[in-house]
Amino acid sequence: MTVSSAPGKVYLFGEHAVVYGEPAVPCAIERRATVAVDAREDDHIRVEARDLSLDGFTVEYAGDTDDRPDVDVPSGLVDAAMGYIDAAVEQARDAADAPDAGFDIRVESEIPLGAGLGSSAAVVVAGIDAATRELGVELSSEELADRAYRAEYDVQDGQASRADTFCSAMGGAVRVEGDDCRRIDAPNLPFVVGFDGGAGDTGELVAGVRSLREEYGFAADTVESIGDIVREGESLLAAADPASDPEPELLADLGRLMDFDHGLLEALGVSSRTLDNMVWAAREAGAHGAKLTGAGGGGCIVALDETPETRTALRYTAECRDAFRAELDREGVRAEK
Ligand code: MEV
């Protein structure tokens, strides 16, 4: 058995705009998806997943992932998750030049599905890493990130950036602009995550921004303004000492940019009432700034607060199901076994 894990992420800035070539800065967080893979004698795929839905699920089918029957499960989210697992299997088969390889796959995740914390990217990155190593192939982290991106790109019908998958493969804070992806220095920012228990449909939300952008010049300008916020935020990070706790001025400045970014994402139609209410609860509790993270529509917000106040306030907010401190995870994909 071969086991790999990969982290989820929050977006400090830049989701959605990154799809149109603007830069984004996602940061890996210490919440992981773990994928265990056993090679099989036949070409079957058997997937057992825990924590990807409330009840977990098991699916087994033969051969080609394109021929997988629909998954008979209570949640459409699980079918979506299976799409990412199929795509990871195809990438691993291709990388190992083993088109008929069969696998028993077990997925465990601490990252809520479709909630803006990069659950699908973490499952895809860890899945490709475990499946290729199980077949005796070691991929560089760059190739792994590239294959994981191609898997997400296929599942999301060509509407994906490299941000989530690169961040999960590399860990730490990263900067992604088109095909240019690299790690950047960042101090350990005090992220607080609020989760409303829901999820958004990334494909639909990205398509919504695309049509607004095509219809209105000012929506295209809004996307570009998000890029300007990211460039401003990057220069603040570049001037900070990554080895020390962040200075209060840095947190205040980053927080103001996060608030601005959330306002523009809201204007682009990707926030929701529950996300907005959590953002306001965080701000009123004294957070330096707060914004939705990921595709939006429901799921998670991220705030900056070094005190416990924001977490406490979020826990007393009706729309919030869970609130937790998320440490920056400087390690990306990791071989567990
Ligand atoms: C989703 O986590 C982030 C988006 O920017 C889509 C993408 O970058 O692929 C909305």
Short mmCIF file of C-alpha atoms and ligand atoms in Angstrom, two decimals:
data_model
loop_
_atom_site.label_atom_id
_atom_site.label_comp_id
_atom_site.label_asym_id
_atom_site.label_seq_id
_atom_site.Cartn_x
_atom_site.Cartn_y
_atom_site.Cartn_z
CA MET A 1 0.00 0.00 0.00
CA THR A 2 1.22 3.51 -0.84
CA VAL A 3 -0.13 6.52 1.03
CA SER A 4 0.21 10.24 0.24
CA SER A 5 -1.33 13.35 1.76
CA ALA A 6 -1.69 16.88 0.42
CA PRO A 7 -2.90 20.12 2.06
CA GLY A 8 -5.96 22.24 1.42
CA LYS A 9 -5.63 26.00 1.01
CA VAL A 10 -7.21 29.39 1.53
CA TYR A 11 -6.96 32.24 -0.95
CA LEU A 12 -5.35 35.29 0.62
CA PHE A 13 -6.29 37.05 -2.64
CA GLY A 14 -7.17 36.50 -6.26
CA GLU A 15 -9.66 33.65 -6.77
CA HIS A 16 -11.76 33.93 -9.95
CA ALA A 17 -9.54 36.66 -11.41
CA VAL A 18 -6.76 34.06 -11.68
CA VAL A 19 -8.86 32.20 -14.26
CA TYR A 20 -8.37 35.24 -16.57
CA GLY A 21 -4.61 35.51 -16.18
CA GLU A 22 -4.50 37.83 -13.16
CA PRO A 23 -2.19 36.77 -10.31
CA ALA A 24 -3.48 35.01 -7.17
CA VAL A 25 -1.94 34.14 -3.81
CA PRO A 26 -3.32 30.95 -2.26
CA CYS A 27 -1.77 29.61 0.96
CA ALA A 28 -1.68 25.95 1.99
CA ILE A 29 -3.23 25.20 5.39
CA GLU A 30 -2.75 22.37 7.85
CA ARG A 31 -5.82 20.40 6.81
CA ARG A 32 -5.04 17.42 4.60
CA ALA A 33 -6.57 14.85 2.27
CA THR A 34 -4.92 11.44 2.56
CA VAL A 35 -5.13 8.86 -0.22
CA ALA A 36 -4.05 5.20 0.18
CA VAL A 37 -3.62 3.13 -2.98
CA ASP A 38 -3.15 -0.63 -3.54
CA ALA A 39 -2.48 -1.87 -7.09
CA ARG A 40 -4.87 -4.67 -8.16
CA GLU A 41 -4.41 -7.73 -10.35
CA ASP A 42 -7.33 -6.65 -12.60
CA ASP A 43 -8.25 -3.26 -14.14
CA HIS A 44 -10.99 -2.47 -11.59
CA ILE A 45 -11.18 0.71 -9.58
CA ARG A 46 -12.60 0.50 -6.08
CA VAL A 47 -12.94 3.76 -4.17
CA GLU A 48 -13.78 4.00 -0.50
CA ALA A 49 -14.09 7.53 0.81
CA ARG A 50 -14.61 8.71 4.34
CA ASP A 51 -15.37 12.29 5.31
CA LEU A 52 -15.92 13.38 1.71
CA SER A 53 -19.62 13.36 2.48
CA LEU A 54 -21.48 12.99 5.73
CA ASP A 55 -21.82 9.22 5.28
CA GLY A 56 -18.82 8.35 3.18
CA PHE A 57 -19.23 6.01 0.20
CA THR A 58 -17.76 3.02 -1.65
CA VAL A 59 -17.78 2.61 -5.43
CA GLU A 60 -16.35 -0.21 -7.57
CA TYR A 61 -16.28 -0.47 -11.36
CA ALA A 62 -14.25 -2.11 -14.11
CA GLY A 63 -11.77 -0.60 -16.51
CA ASP A 64 -12.18 2.76 -18.19
CA THR A 65 -13.08 5.69 -15.93
CA ASP A 66 -15.21 7.13 -18.79
CA ASP A 67 -17.49 4.10 -18.46
CA ARG A 68 -18.05 4.44 -14.72
CA PRO A 69 -21.77 4.15 -13.95
CA ASP A 70 -23.33 7.09 -12.08
CA VAL A 71 -22.67 6.83 -8.39
CA ASP A 72 -25.85 6.02 -6.50
CA VAL A 73 -25.31 8.30 -3.54
CA PRO A 74 -27.31 10.84 -1.58
CA SER A 75 -25.18 13.81 -2.48
CA GLY A 76 -24.28 15.30 -5.87
CA LEU A 77 -21.05 16.35 -4.19
CA VAL A 78 -19.95 12.73 -4.06
CA ASP A 79 -20.48 12.34 -7.79
CA ALA A 80 -18.37 15.47 -8.24
CA ALA A 81 -15.68 14.01 -5.98
CA MET A 82 -15.67 10.81 -8.02
CA GLY A 83 -15.05 12.89 -11.16
CA TYR A 84 -11.82 14.20 -9.61
CA ILE A 85 -10.78 10.72 -8.47
CA ASP A 86 -11.40 9.30 -11.99
CA ALA A 87 -9.29 12.09 -13.47
CA ALA A 88 -6.48 11.40 -10.98
CA VAL A 89 -6.58 7.67 -11.90
CA GLU A 90 -6.26 8.55 -15.61
CA GLN A 91 -3.30 10.85 -14.94
CA ALA A 92 -1.55 8.16 -12.87
CA ARG A 93 -2.15 5.50 -15.54
CA ASP A 94 -0.78 7.85 -18.18
CA ALA A 95 2.28 8.88 -16.12
CA ALA A 96 3.14 5.22 -15.46
CA ASP A 97 2.30 4.15 -19.01
CA ALA A 98 -0.09 1.59 -17.51
CA PRO A 99 -3.51 2.20 -19.13
CA ASP A 100 -5.06 -0.93 -17.60
CA ALA A 101 -3.78 -0.50 -14.05
CA GLY A 102 -6.46 -1.19 -11.43
CA PHE A 103 -6.45 0.26 -7.91
CA ASP A 104 -8.10 -0.01 -4.53
CA ILE A 105 -8.26 3.60 -3.36
CA ARG A 106 -9.12 4.88 0.08
CA VAL A 107 -9.63 8.59 0.63
CA GLU A 108 -9.79 10.33 4.00
CA SER A 109 -10.08 14.08 4.15
CA GLU A 110 -10.12 16.78 6.81
CA ILE A 111 -11.17 19.31 4.17
CA PRO A 112 -14.89 19.93 3.60
CA LEU A 113 -15.94 19.24 0.00
CA GLY A 114 -16.58 22.11 -2.40
CA ALA A 115 -16.24 24.67 0.39
CA GLY A 116 -13.36 26.79 -0.96
CA LEU A 117 -10.54 25.03 0.90
CA GLY A 118 -9.18 23.13 -2.10
CA SER A 119 -10.53 19.68 -1.25
CA SER A 120 -10.58 18.47 -4.85
CA ALA A 121 -7.04 19.70 -5.57
CA ALA A 122 -5.74 18.00 -2.41
CA VAL A 123 -7.43 14.69 -3.32
CA VAL A 124 -6.16 14.85 -6.90
CA VAL A 125 -2.58 15.73 -5.88
CA ALA A 126 -2.39 13.06 -3.16
CA GLY A 127 -4.16 10.52 -5.41
CA ILE A 128 -1.81 10.95 -8.39
CA ASP A 129 1.22 10.87 -6.08
CA ALA A 130 0.13 7.69 -4.28
CA ALA A 131 -1.02 5.86 -7.44
CA THR A 132 2.14 6.64 -9.44
CA ARG A 133 4.45 5.69 -6.53
CA GLU A 134 2.43 2.46 -6.13
CA LEU A 135 3.29 1.73 -9.80
CA GLY A 136 6.98 2.47 -9.17
CA VAL A 137 7.07 5.95 -10.77
CA GLU A 138 8.34 9.02 -8.84
CA LEU A 139 7.07 12.31 -10.27
CA SER A 140 8.78 15.62 -9.53
CA SER A 141 6.52 18.00 -7.60
CA GLU A 142 6.35 20.22 -10.73
CA GLU A 143 5.11 17.31 -12.88
CA LEU A 144 2.71 16.27 -10.17
CA ALA A 145 1.30 19.83 -9.98
CA ASP A 146 0.98 19.90 -13.77
CA ARG A 147 -0.83 16.54 -13.94
CA ALA A 148 -3.14 17.53 -11.09
CA TYR A 149 -3.95 20.76 -12.94
CA ARG A 150 -4.78 18.79 -16.10
CA ALA A 151 -7.07 16.53 -14.06
CA GLU A 152 -8.95 19.54 -12.59
CA TYR A 153 -9.04 21.23 -16.00
CA ASP A 154 -10.76 18.17 -17.52
CA VAL A 155 -13.31 17.86 -14.73
CA GLN A 156 -14.09 21.60 -14.76
CA ASP A 157 -14.48 21.70 -18.57
CA GLY A 158 -11.44 23.84 -19.14
CA GLN A 159 -12.36 26.41 -16.46
CA ALA A 160 -9.55 25.97 -13.97
CA SER A 161 -6.39 27.82 -13.05
CA ARG A 162 -3.20 26.20 -11.79
CA ALA A 163 -3.59 27.89 -8.39
CA ASP A 164 -5.27 25.22 -6.23
CA THR A 165 -3.29 22.26 -7.52
CA PHE A 166 0.10 24.05 -7.51
CA CYS A 167 -0.48 25.27 -3.95
CA SER A 168 -1.48 21.80 -2.74
CA ALA A 169 1.54 20.15 -4.42
CA MET A 170 4.09 22.71 -3.17
CA GLY A 171 2.67 23.91 0.16
CA GLY A 172 3.31 27.33 1.72
CA ALA A 173 2.25 30.58 0.08
CA VAL A 174 2.37 30.56 -3.71
CA ARG A 175 1.87 33.04 -6.50
CA VAL A 176 0.17 31.92 -9.69
CA GLU A 177 -0.25 34.01 -12.83
CA GLY A 178 -1.21 31.98 -15.91
CA ASP A 179 1.41 29.25 -16.29
CA ASP A 180 3.90 31.09 -14.06
CA CYS A 181 3.67 29.39 -10.66
CA ARG A 182 6.11 29.82 -7.77
CA ARG A 183 6.43 29.73 -4.03
CA ILE A 184 6.75 33.07 -2.27
CA ASP A 185 7.92 34.00 1.23
CA ALA A 186 5.21 34.78 3.75
CA PRO A 187 5.12 35.04 7.53
CA ASN A 188 2.81 32.72 9.42
CA LEU A 189 -0.43 34.63 8.91
CA PRO A 190 -3.13 34.10 11.58
CA PHE A 191 -5.86 32.64 9.36
CA VAL A 192 -9.26 31.97 10.85
CA VAL A 193 -11.72 29.96 8.76
CA GLY A 194 -15.50 30.06 9.11
CA PHE A 195 -17.52 27.31 7.40
CA ASP A 196 -21.27 27.58 6.77
CA GLY A 197 -21.70 23.82 6.22
CA GLY A 198 -22.52 24.37 2.54
CA ALA A 199 -20.73 24.23 -0.77
CA GLY A 200 -20.62 26.03 -4.09
CA ASP A 201 -20.49 24.63 -7.63
CA THR A 202 -17.11 25.86 -8.94
CA GLY A 203 -17.98 25.28 -12.62
CA GLU A 204 -21.24 27.24 -12.35
CA LEU A 205 -19.68 30.09 -10.38
CA VAL A 206 -16.76 30.44 -12.79
CA ALA A 207 -19.20 30.38 -15.73
CA GLY A 208 -21.28 33.11 -14.03
CA VAL A 209 -18.25 35.41 -13.75
CA ARG A 210 -17.33 34.63 -17.35
CA SER A 211 -20.72 35.72 -18.68
CA LEU A 212 -20.78 38.91 -16.53
CA ARG A 213 -17.31 39.72 -17.82
CA GLU A 214 -18.42 39.21 -21.42
CA GLU A 215 -21.56 41.27 -20.96
CA TYR A 216 -20.20 44.26 -19.02
CA GLY A 217 -16.94 46.12 -19.45
CA PHE A 218 -17.08 47.13 -15.79
CA ALA A 219 -17.18 43.45 -14.74
CA ALA A 220 -13.98 42.92 -16.77
CA ASP A 221 -12.53 45.99 -14.98
CA THR A 222 -13.56 44.45 -11.63
CA VAL A 223 -11.60 41.30 -12.48
CA GLU A 224 -8.57 43.46 -13.34
CA SER A 225 -8.96 45.40 -10.08
CA ILE A 226 -8.73 42.11 -8.19
CA GLY A 227 -5.39 41.60 -9.97
CA ASP A 228 -4.28 45.05 -8.71
CA ILE A 229 -5.21 44.06 -5.15
CA VAL A 230 -3.11 40.91 -5.49
CA ARG A 231 -0.08 42.88 -6.77
CA GLU A 232 -0.43 45.29 -3.83
CA GLY A 233 -0.71 42.38 -1.37
CA GLU A 234 2.31 40.64 -2.88
CA SER A 235 4.52 43.68 -2.36
CA LEU A 236 3.42 43.83 1.30
CA LEU A 237 4.38 40.17 1.73
CA ALA A 238 7.70 40.64 -0.07
CA ALA A 239 8.66 43.41 2.39
CA ALA A 240 7.80 41.28 5.46
CA ASP A 241 10.18 39.02 7.38
CA PRO A 242 8.94 35.43 6.78
CA ALA A 243 10.75 34.19 9.89
CA SER A 244 8.98 36.53 12.35
CA ASP A 245 5.41 36.95 13.46
CA PRO A 246 3.67 39.42 11.16
CA GLU A 247 3.76 43.07 12.31
CA PRO A 248 0.37 44.62 13.26
CA GLU A 249 0.70 47.13 10.37
CA LEU A 250 1.16 44.29 7.89
CA LEU A 251 -1.96 42.53 9.20
CA ALA A 252 -3.95 45.77 9.04
CA ASP A 253 -2.84 46.44 5.45
CA LEU A 254 -3.44 42.87 4.27
CA GLY A 255 -6.82 42.87 6.02
CA ARG A 256 -7.90 46.05 4.23
CA LEU A 257 -7.00 44.44 0.89
CA MET A 258 -8.94 41.28 1.83
CA ASP A 259 -12.02 43.40 2.59
CA PHE A 260 -11.64 45.12 -0.77
CA ASP A 261 -11.22 41.78 -2.56
CA HIS A 262 -14.38 40.41 -0.91
CA GLY A 263 -16.34 43.49 -2.03
CA LEU A 264 -15.30 42.92 -5.64
CA LEU A 265 -16.07 39.17 -5.47
CA GLU A 266 -19.48 40.07 -4.06
CA ALA A 267 -20.01 42.44 -7.00
CA LEU A 268 -19.14 39.58 -9.35
CA GLY A 269 -21.98 37.56 -7.81
CA VAL A 270 -19.99 34.77 -6.17
CA SER A 271 -20.70 35.52 -2.51
CA SER A 272 -23.81 34.45 -0.61
CA ARG A 273 -25.79 35.72 2.34
CA THR A 274 -24.19 33.18 4.69
CA LEU A 275 -20.67 34.07 3.51
CA ASP A 276 -21.42 37.80 3.82
CA ASN A 277 -22.85 37.32 7.32
CA MET A 278 -19.73 35.41 8.43
CA VAL A 279 -17.49 38.08 6.86
CA TRP A 280 -19.34 40.79 8.81
CA ALA A 281 -19.26 38.77 12.04
CA ALA A 282 -15.48 38.45 11.67
CA ARG A 283 -15.01 42.16 10.96
CA GLU A 284 -17.22 43.16 13.90
CA ALA A 285 -15.19 40.85 16.16
CA GLY A 286 -12.08 42.83 15.29
CA ALA A 287 -10.54 40.75 12.48
CA HIS A 288 -8.06 42.75 10.37
CA GLY A 289 -10.03 41.72 7.29
CA ALA A 290 -12.24 38.93 5.95
CA LYS A 291 -13.26 37.54 2.60
CA LEU A 292 -14.75 34.46 1.00
CA THR A 293 -12.20 31.87 -0.11
CA GLY A 294 -12.32 29.77 -3.28
CA ALA A 295 -15.17 29.68 -5.73
CA GLY A 296 -17.77 31.05 -3.26
CA GLY A 297 -21.53 30.47 -3.42
CA GLY A 298 -21.34 28.92 0.06
CA GLY A 299 -18.62 27.21 2.07
CA CYS A 300 -15.84 29.12 3.80
CA ILE A 301 -14.58 32.57 4.59
CA VAL A 302 -11.05 33.39 5.72
CA ALA A 303 -10.23 36.16 8.19
CA LEU A 304 -7.00 37.43 9.74
CA ASP A 305 -6.97 37.59 13.52
CA GLU A 306 -4.19 36.66 15.93
CA THR A 307 -6.62 36.70 18.89
CA PRO A 308 -9.40 34.12 19.57
CA GLU A 309 -12.11 36.81 19.18
CA THR A 310 -13.04 36.08 15.56
CA ARG A 311 -13.30 32.34 16.13
CA THR A 312 -15.51 32.88 19.15
CA ALA A 313 -17.73 35.37 17.33
CA LEU A 314 -18.08 33.06 14.33
CA ARG A 315 -19.09 30.17 16.58
CA TYR A 316 -21.95 32.33 17.89
CA THR A 317 -23.00 33.31 14.36
CA ALA A 318 -26.12 31.44 13.24
CA GLU A 319 -24.78 30.85 9.71
CA CYS A 320 -21.48 29.37 10.90
CA ARG A 321 -21.21 25.57 11.30
CA ASP A 322 -17.53 25.48 12.28
CA ALA A 323 -14.75 27.99 12.92
CA PHE A 324 -11.08 27.17 13.35
CA ARG A 325 -7.57 28.60 13.28
CA ALA A 326 -5.71 27.41 10.15
CA GLU A 327 -1.91 27.42 10.29
CA LEU A 328 0.09 27.95 7.10
CA ASP A 329 1.33 24.50 6.01
CA ARG A 330 4.80 24.94 4.50
CA GLU A 331 4.84 21.31 3.33
CA GLY A 332 3.00 20.29 0.16
CA VAL A 333 2.34 16.74 -0.94
CA ARG A 334 3.92 14.22 1.43
CA ALA A 335 4.63 10.48 1.19
CA GLU A 336 3.05 8.93 4.29
CA LYS A 337 3.95 5.33 3.44
C1 MEV B 1 -11.54 27.75 -6.97
O1 MEV B 1 -10.95 27.22 -5.78
C2 MEV B 1 -10.75 28.94 -7.44
C3 MEV B 1 -11.24 29.56 -8.74
O2 MEV B 1 -10.39 30.70 -9.00
C4 MEV B 1 -11.19 28.59 -9.90
C5 MEV B 1 -9.75 28.25 -10.30
O3 MEV B 1 -8.82 29.01 -10.02
O4 MEV B 1 -9.58 27.19 -10.95
C6 MEV B 1 -12.67 30.09 -8.61
#
